[in-house]
Coordinates of C-alpha atoms and ligand atoms in Angstrom, one line a residue:
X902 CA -68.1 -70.5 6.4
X903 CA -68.3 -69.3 2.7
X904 CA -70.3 -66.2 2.7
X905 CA -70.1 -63.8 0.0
X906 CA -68.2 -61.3 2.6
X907 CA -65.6 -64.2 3.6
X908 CA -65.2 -65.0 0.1
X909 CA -64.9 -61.8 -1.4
X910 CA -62.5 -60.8 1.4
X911 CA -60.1 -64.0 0.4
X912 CA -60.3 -63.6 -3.4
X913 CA -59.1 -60.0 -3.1
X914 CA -56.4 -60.0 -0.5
X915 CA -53.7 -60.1 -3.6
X916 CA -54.9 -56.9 -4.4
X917 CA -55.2 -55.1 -0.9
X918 CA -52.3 -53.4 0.8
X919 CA -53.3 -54.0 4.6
X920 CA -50.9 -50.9 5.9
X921 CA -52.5 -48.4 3.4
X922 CA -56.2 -49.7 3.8
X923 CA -55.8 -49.2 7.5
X924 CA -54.0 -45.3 7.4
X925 CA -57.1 -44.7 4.7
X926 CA -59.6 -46.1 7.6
X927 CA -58.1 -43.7 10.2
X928 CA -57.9 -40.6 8.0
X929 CA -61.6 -41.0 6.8
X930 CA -62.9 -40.0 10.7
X931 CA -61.6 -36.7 10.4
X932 CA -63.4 -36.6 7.2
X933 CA -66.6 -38.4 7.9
X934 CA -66.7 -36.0 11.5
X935 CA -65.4 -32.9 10.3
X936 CA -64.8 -31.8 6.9
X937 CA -68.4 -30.5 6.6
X938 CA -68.9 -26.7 7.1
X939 CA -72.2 -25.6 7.8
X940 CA -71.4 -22.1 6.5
X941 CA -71.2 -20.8 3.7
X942 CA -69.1 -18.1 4.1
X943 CA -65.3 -18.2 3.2
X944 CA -63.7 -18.1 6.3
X945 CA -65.9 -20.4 7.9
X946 CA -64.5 -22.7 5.1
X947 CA -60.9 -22.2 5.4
X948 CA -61.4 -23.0 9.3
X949 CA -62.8 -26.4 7.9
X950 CA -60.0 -26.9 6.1
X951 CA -57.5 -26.4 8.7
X952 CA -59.3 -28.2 11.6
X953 CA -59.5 -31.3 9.2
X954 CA -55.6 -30.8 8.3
X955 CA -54.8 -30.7 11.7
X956 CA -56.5 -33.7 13.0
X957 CA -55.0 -35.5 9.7
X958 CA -51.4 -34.5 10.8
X959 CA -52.1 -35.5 14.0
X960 CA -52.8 -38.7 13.3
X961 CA -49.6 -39.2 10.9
X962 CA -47.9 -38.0 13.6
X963 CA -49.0 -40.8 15.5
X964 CA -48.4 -43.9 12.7
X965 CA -45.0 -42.2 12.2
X966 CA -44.7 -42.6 15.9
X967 CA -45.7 -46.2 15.6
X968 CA -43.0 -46.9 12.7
X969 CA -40.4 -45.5 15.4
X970 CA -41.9 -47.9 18.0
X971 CA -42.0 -51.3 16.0
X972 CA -38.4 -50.4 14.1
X973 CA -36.6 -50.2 17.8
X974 CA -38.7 -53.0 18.9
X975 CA -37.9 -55.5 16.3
X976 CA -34.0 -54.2 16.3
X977 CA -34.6 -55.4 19.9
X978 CA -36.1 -58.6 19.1
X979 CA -34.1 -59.7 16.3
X980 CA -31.1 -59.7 18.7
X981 CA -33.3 -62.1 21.1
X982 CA -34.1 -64.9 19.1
X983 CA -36.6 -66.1 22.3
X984 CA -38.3 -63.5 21.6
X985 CA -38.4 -63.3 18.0
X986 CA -40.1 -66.7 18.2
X987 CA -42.3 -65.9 20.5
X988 CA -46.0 -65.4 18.3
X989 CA -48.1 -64.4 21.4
X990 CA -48.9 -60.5 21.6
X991 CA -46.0 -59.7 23.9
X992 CA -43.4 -60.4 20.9
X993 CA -45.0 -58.1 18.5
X994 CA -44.7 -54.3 18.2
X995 CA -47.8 -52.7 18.6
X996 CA -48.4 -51.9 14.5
X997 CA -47.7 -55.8 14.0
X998 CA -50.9 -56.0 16.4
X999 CA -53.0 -53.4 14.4
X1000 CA -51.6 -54.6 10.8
X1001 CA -50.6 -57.9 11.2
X1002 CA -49.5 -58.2 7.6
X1003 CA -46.9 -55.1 8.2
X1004 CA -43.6 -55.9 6.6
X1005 CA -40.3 -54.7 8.0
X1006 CA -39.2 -50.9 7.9
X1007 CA -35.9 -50.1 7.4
X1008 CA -36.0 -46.2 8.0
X1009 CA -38.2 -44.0 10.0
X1010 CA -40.8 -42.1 8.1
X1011 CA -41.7 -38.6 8.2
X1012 CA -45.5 -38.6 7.8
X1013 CA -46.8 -35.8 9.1
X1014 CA -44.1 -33.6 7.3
X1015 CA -45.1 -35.3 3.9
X1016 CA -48.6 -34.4 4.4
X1017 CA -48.2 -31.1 5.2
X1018 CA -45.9 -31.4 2.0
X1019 CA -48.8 -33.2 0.2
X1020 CA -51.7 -31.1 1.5
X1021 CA -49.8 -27.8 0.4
X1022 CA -49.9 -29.1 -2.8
X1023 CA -53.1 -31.2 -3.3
X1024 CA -55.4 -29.4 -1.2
X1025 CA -56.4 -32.7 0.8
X1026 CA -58.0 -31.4 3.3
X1027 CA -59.8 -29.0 1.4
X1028 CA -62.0 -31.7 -0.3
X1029 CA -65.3 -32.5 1.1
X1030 CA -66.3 -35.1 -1.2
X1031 CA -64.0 -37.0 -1.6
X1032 CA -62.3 -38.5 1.6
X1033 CA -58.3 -39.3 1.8
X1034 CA -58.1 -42.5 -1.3
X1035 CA -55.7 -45.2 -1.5
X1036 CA -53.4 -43.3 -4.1
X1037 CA -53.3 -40.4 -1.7
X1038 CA -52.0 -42.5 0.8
X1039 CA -49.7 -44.4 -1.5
X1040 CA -47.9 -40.6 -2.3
X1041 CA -47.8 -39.8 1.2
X1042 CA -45.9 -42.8 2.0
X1043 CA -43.5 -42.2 -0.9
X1044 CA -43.1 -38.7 0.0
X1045 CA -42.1 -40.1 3.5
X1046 CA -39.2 -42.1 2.1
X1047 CA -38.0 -39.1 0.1
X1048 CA -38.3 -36.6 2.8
X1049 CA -36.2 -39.1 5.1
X1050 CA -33.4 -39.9 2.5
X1051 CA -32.9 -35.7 1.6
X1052 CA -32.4 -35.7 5.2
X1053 CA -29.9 -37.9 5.6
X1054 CA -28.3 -36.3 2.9
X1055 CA -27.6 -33.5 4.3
X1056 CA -26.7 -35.6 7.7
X1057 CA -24.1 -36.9 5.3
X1058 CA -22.3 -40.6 6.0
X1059 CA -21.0 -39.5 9.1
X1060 CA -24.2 -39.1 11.0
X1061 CA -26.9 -40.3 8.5
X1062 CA -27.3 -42.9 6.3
X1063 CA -27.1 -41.4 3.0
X1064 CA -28.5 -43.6 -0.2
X1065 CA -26.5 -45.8 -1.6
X1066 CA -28.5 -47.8 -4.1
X1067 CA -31.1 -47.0 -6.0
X1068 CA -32.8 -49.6 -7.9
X1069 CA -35.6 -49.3 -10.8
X1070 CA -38.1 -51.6 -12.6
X1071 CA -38.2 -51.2 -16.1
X1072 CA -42.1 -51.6 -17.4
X1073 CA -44.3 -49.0 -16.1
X1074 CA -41.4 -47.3 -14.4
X1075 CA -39.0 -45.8 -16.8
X1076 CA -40.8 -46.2 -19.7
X1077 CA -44.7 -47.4 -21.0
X1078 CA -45.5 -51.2 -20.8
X1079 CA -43.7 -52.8 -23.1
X1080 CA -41.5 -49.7 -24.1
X1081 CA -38.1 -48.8 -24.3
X1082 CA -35.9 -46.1 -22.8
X1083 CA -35.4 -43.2 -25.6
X1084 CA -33.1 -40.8 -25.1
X1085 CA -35.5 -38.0 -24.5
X1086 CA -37.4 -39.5 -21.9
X1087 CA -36.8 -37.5 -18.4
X1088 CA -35.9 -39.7 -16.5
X1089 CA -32.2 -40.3 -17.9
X1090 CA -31.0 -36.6 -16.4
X1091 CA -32.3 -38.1 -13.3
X1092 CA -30.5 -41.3 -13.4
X1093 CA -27.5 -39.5 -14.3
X1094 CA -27.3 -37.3 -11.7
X1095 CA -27.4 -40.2 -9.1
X1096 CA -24.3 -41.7 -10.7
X1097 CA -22.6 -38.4 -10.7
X1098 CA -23.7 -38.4 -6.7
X1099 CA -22.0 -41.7 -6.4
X1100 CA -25.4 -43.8 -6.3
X1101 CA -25.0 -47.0 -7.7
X1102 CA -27.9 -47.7 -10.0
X1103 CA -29.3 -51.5 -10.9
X1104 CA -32.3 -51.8 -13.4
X1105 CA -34.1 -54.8 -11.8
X1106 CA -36.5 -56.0 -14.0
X1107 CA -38.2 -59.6 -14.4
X1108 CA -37.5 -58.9 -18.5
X1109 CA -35.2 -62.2 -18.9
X1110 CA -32.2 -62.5 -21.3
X1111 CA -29.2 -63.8 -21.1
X1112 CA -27.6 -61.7 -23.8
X1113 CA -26.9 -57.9 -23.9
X1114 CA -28.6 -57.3 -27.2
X1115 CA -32.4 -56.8 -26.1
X1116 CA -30.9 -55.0 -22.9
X1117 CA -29.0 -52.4 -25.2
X1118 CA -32.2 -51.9 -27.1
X1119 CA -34.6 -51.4 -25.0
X1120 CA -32.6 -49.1 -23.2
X1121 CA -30.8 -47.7 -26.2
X1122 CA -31.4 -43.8 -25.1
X1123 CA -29.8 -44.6 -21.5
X1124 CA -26.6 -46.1 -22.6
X1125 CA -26.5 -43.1 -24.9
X1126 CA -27.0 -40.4 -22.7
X1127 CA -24.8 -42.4 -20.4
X1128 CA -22.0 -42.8 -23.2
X1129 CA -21.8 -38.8 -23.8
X1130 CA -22.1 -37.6 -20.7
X1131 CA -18.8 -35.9 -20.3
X1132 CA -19.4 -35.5 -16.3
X1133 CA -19.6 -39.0 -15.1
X1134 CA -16.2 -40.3 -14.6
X1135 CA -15.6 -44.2 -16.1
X1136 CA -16.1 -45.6 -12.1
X1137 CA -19.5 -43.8 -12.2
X1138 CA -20.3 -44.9 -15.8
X1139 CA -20.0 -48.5 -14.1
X1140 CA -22.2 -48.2 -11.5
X1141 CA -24.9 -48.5 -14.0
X1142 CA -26.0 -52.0 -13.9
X1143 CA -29.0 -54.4 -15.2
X1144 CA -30.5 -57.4 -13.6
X1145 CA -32.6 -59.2 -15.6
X1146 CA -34.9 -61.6 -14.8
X1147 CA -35.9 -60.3 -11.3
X1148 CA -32.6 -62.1 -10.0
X1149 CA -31.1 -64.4 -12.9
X1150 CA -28.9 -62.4 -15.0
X1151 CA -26.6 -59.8 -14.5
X1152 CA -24.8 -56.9 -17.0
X1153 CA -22.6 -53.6 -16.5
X1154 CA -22.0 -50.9 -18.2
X1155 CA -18.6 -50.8 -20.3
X1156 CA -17.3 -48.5 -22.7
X1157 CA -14.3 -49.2 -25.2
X1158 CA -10.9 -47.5 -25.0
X1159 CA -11.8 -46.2 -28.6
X1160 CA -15.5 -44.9 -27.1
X1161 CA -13.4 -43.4 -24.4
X1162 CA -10.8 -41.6 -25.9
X1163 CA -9.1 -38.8 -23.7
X1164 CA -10.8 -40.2 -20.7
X1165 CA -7.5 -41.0 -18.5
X1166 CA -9.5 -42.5 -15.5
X1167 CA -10.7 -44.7 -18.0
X1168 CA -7.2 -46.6 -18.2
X1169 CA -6.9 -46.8 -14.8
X1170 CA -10.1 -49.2 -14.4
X1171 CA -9.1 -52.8 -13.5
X1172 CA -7.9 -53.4 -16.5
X1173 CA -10.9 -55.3 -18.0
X1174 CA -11.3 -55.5 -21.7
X1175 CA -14.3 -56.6 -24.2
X1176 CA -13.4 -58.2 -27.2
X1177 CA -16.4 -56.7 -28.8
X1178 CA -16.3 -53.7 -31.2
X1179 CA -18.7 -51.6 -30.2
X1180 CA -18.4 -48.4 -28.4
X1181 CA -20.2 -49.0 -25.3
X1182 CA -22.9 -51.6 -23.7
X1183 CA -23.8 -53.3 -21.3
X1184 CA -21.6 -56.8 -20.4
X1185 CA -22.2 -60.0 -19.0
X1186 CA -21.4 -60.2 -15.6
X1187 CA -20.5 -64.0 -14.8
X1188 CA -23.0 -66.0 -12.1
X1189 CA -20.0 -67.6 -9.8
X1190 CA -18.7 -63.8 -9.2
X1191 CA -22.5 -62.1 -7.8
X1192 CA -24.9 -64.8 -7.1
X1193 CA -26.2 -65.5 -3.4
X1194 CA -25.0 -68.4 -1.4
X1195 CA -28.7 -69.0 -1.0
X1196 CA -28.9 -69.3 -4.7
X1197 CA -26.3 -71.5 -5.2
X1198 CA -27.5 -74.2 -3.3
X1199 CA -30.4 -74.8 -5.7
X1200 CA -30.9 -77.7 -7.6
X1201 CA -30.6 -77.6 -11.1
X1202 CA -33.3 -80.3 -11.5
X1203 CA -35.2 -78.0 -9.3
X1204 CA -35.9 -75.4 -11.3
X1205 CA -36.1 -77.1 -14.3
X1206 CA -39.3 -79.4 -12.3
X1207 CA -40.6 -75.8 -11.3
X1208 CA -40.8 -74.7 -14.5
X1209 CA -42.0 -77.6 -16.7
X1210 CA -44.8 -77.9 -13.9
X1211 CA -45.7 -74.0 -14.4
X1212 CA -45.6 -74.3 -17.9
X1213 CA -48.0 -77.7 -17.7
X1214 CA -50.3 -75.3 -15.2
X1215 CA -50.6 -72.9 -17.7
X1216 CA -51.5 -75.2 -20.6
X1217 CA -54.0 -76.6 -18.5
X1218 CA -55.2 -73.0 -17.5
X1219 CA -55.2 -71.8 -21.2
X1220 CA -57.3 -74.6 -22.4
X1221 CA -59.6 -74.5 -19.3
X1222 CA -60.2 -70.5 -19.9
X1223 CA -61.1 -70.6 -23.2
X1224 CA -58.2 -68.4 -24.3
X1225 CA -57.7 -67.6 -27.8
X1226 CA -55.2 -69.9 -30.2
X1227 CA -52.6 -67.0 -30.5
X1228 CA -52.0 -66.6 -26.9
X1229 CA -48.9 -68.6 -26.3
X1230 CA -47.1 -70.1 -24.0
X1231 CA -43.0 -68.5 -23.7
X1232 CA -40.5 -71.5 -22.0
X1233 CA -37.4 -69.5 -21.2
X1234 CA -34.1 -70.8 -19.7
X1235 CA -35.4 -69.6 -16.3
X1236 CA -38.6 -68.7 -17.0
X1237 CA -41.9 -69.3 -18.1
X1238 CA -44.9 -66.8 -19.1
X1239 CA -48.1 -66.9 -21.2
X1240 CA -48.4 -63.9 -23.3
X1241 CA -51.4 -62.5 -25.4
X1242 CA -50.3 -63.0 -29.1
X1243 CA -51.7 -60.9 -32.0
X1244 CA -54.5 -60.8 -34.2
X1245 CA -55.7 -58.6 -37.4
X1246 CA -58.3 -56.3 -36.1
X1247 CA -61.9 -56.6 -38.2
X1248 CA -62.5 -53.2 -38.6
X1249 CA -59.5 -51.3 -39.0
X1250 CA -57.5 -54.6 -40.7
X1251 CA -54.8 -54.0 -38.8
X1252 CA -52.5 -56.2 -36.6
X1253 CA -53.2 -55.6 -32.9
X1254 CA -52.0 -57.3 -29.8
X1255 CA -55.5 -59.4 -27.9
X1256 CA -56.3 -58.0 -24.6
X1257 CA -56.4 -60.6 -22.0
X1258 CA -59.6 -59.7 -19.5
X1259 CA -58.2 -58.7 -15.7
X1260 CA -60.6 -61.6 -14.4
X1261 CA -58.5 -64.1 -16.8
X1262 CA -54.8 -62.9 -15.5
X1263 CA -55.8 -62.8 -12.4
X1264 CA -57.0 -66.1 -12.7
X1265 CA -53.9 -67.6 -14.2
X1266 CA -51.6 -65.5 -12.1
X1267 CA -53.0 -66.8 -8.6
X1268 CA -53.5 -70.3 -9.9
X1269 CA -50.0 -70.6 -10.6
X1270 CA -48.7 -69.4 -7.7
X1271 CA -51.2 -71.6 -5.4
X1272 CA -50.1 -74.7 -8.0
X1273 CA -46.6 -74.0 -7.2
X1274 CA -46.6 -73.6 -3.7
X1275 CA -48.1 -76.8 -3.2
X1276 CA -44.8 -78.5 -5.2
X1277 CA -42.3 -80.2 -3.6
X1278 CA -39.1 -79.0 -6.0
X1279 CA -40.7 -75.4 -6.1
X1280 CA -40.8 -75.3 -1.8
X1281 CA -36.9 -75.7 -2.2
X1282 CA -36.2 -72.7 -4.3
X1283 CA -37.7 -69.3 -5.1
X1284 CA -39.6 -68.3 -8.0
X1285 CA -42.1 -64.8 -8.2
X1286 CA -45.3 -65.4 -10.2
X1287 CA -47.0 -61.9 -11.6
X1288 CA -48.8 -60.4 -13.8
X1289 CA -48.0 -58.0 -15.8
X1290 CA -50.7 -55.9 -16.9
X1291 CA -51.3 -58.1 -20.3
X1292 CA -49.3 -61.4 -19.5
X1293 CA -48.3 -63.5 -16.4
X1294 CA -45.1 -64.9 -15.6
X1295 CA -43.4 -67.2 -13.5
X1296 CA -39.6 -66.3 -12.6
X1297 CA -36.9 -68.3 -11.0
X1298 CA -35.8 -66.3 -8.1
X1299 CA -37.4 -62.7 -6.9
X1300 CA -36.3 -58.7 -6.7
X1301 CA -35.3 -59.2 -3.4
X1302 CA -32.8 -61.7 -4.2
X1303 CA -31.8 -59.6 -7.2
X1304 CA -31.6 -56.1 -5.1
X1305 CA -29.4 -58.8 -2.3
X1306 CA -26.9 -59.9 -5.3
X1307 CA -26.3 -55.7 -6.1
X1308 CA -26.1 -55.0 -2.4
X1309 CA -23.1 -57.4 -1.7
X1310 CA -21.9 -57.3 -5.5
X1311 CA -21.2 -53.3 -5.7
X1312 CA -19.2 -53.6 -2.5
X1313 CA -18.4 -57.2 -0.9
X1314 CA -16.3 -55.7 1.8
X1315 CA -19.6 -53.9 3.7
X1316 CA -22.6 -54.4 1.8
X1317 CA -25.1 -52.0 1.1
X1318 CA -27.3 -51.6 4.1
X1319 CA -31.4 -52.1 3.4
X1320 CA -31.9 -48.8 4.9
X1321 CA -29.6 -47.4 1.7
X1322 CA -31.5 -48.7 -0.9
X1323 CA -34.2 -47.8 -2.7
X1324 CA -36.5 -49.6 -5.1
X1325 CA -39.1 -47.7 -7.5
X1326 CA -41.3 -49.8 -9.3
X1327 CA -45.2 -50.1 -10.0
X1328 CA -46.2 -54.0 -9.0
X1329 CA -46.7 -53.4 -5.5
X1330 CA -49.7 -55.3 -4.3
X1331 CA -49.0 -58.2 -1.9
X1332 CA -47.7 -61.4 -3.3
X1333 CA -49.0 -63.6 -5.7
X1334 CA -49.6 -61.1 -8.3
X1335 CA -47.1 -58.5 -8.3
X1336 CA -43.2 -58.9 -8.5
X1337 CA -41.8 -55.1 -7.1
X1338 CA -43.5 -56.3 -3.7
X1339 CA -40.8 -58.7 -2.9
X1340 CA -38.0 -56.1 -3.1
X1341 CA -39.8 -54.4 0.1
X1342 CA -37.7 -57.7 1.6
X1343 CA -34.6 -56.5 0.5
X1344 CA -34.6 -51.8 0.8
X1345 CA -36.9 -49.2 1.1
X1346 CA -39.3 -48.5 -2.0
X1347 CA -41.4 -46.2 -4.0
X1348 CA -44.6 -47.0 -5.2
X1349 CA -45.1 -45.1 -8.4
X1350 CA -48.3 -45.5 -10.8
X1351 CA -46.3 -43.8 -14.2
X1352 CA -43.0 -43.2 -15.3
X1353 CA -44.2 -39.8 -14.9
X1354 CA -44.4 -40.1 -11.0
X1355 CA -40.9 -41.9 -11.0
X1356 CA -39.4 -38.2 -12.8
X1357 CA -41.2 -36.7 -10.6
X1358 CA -40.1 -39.0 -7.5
X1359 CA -36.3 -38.4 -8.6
X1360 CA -36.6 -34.5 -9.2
X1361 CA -37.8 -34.2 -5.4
X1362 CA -34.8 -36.9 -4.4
X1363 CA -32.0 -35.5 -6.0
X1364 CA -32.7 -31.8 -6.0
X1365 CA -29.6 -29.9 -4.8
Ligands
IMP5 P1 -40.6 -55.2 -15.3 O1 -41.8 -54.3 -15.1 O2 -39.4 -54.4 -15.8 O3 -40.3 -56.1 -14.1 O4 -41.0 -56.2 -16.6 C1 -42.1 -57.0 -16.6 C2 -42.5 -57.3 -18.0 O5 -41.3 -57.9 -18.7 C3 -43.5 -58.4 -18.1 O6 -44.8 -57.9 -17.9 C4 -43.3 -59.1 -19.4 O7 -44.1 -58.4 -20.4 C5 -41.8 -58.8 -19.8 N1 -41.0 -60.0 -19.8 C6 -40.1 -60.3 -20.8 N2 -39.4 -61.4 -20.5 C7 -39.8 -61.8 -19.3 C8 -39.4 -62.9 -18.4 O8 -38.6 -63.7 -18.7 N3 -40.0 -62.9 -17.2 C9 -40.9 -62.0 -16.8 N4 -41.3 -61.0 -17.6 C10 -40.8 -60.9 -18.8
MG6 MG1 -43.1 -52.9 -13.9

């Protein structure tokens, strides 16, 4: 069958988020049914508003409900591997039935508190218009995660599960696309008040380099703010960590004896000096001491196949799409990407960067990734393929690997638990296309559309 439904329907799925789709289809039958008032006058109106806000909390009472239901029922079934295998309807929690693409949660969610939260300060269900949208939703769910981990919070380690590691992407995230973290941006108070709460922090981004340099650049205003901040003692300084490359390369903060004078904790660290002058940075952090098992079981030839077929794909796709002669094509030790290049601009005769079309990157992006699947050498490892807003790239390895490696690597003895860690980052639509989406394997997440929203994100989470 290829009508235009079927194929529409298949040619967009990279872009859909089943779960949110299907809590936007509930809410709008409150709105379709009953946020219409026939009066005009006021207080007819307001009794509008809070019939539809009721019948909307009442039905995020119920999907909370039926996160409760498919987290003790796959805690149940994971223990009974005859009945994790089973694929008929009797193995499967009830939201598996209704959403089949439903990942795994690792925490309950407070929904119908976050609305109530939501509505109190977006008017929801005062609109008449313009029914419950997709971002709505997306800032519900978020709100959700934040509301559960304040709560365990105050529970404290002894009867919650406080947070333990909160992980960021860079682009998008902390600062614009393509941007870099100055030491005004509002977001570094932020981070630095989750190391001061003993949070270890990671900045898990698919930027890949193997040396510190570009690191310390981009995020010049971090290390910093980091650097002066007379309140975090050297162990929290450390818990400041970058993974590069979704999974490939790891670096720590480290500060000098001489960028640390006066600091006595400093000298009790482990002992570890650089040999480098400056005052602080981020360090190497070598392979053999945080990579996975999984990971090390992967061929070198492997990946080096994986790549030279992605990079062949791409050629191909650059030729067969027209693209202009300065996009190129970027071969990276563990990497390979296709970015837009830069031409002078006819009118203003200036340089500016060429705007690939969405319809071209999303060509590329899912024609790699189906290319790639098909390959024998890239079955037996993992690589992410995404696009990223005004390039595409395909990584060695994913977030969820590189979220795994801080996990066991901040503390080998017990192992940050999923339901401890949190990932903010923007590329969230399902795989193929977007790289954060993976990390929903490894911790709870945030979906955020600005850096603005993750400020605002953090504010909520770490207020006192
Ligand atoms: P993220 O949002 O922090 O994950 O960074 C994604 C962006 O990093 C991409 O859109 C690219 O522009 C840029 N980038 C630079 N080097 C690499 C690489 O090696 N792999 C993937 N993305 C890269
Ligand atoms: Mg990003």
């Amino acid at each position: 069958m290829s009508s235009r439904y079927r194929v529409e329907y298949h040619l967009k799925t990279h872009r859909k988020d089943e779960f949110i789709d299907w809590i936007k289809g509930l809410l709008a039958t409150p709105f379709v049914l009953h946020a219409v008032s026939h009066d005009e006058e006021d207080t007819e109106d307001l009794t509008t508003s809070q019939r539809v806000k009721s019948q909307y909390a009442e039905i995020l009472k119920d999907i909370e409900l039926l996160i409760s239901n498919k987290i003790e029922f796959d805690a149940r079934n994971f223990c009974n591997d005859e009945n994790y295998l089973n694929e008929s309807s009797l193995g499967r929690s009830r939201l598996n039935l209704l959403v089949p693409s439903i990942g795994t949660f690792f925490t309950p969610l407070p929904l119908e508190k976050a609305f109530l939260w939501e509505d109190s300060v977006k008017a929801i269900s005062a609109r008449r218009m313009v029914a419950p949208s997709f971002n709505d939703v997306r800032r519900l769910l978020n709100t959700a995660q934040i509301f559960h981990f304040i709560r365990q919070k105050r529970l404290g380690d002894k009867n919650g599960k406080p947070l333990r590691l909160v992980t960021f992407d860079g682009d998008v995230t902390l600062y614009e696309d393509g941007g870099s973290l100055i030491t005004r941006n509002p977001v570094i108070p932020l981070i630095i008040k989750l190391l001061k709460a003993n949070v270890f922090v990671g900045i898990v981004t698919a930027a890949g380099y193997d040396e510190a340099k570009i690191y310390e650049r981009r995020l010049g205003g971090l290390l910093e703010s980091v650097h002066h901040c007379t309140e975090l003692t050297w162990q929290q300084k450390r818990n400041l960590t970058i993974m590069g490359g979704e999974s490939n390369y790891l670096f720590r903060y480290y500060e000098t004896a001489e960028g640390n004078e006066g600091d006595e904790s400093f000298n009790n660290e482990d002992g570890e000096e650089t040999e480098n002058n400056q005052v602080c940075g981020f360090e190497p952090i070598d392979r053999s001491t945080w990579i996975l098992e999984s990971m090390s079981k992967w061929d070198g030839s492997d990946i080096q196949a994986t790549l030279d077929f992605a990079q062949k794909t791409l050629k191909t796709l650059k030729k067969r799409l027209i693209l202009p002669p300065e996009v190129t094509i970027i071969r990276k030790k563990r990497a390979v990407g296709i970015v837009p290049g830069r031409v002078i601009d006819p009118i203003s005769g200036e340089e500016k960067v060429i705007r690939l079309a969405r319809e071209q990157l999303e060509e590329i992006v899912l024609t790699l990734q189906s290319t790639l699947e098909n390959y024998p050498p890239a079955k037996r490892i993992q690589f992410s393929c995404f696009d990223g807003g005004n390039d595409v790239w395909c990584d060695i390895g994913g977030k969820n690997l590189g979220i795994h490696a801080l996990q066991q690597y901040y503390s080998p003895e017990n192992p940050i638990d999923p339901a401890q860690t949190l990932h903010v980052g923007d590329q969230f639509a399902p795989m193929g296309s977007a790289n954060d989406f993976k990390a929903r394997l490894a911790g709870c997440t945030l979906w955020i559309a600005s850096p603005e929203e993750t400020v605002d994100a953090l504010t909520r989470l770490t207020a006192d």
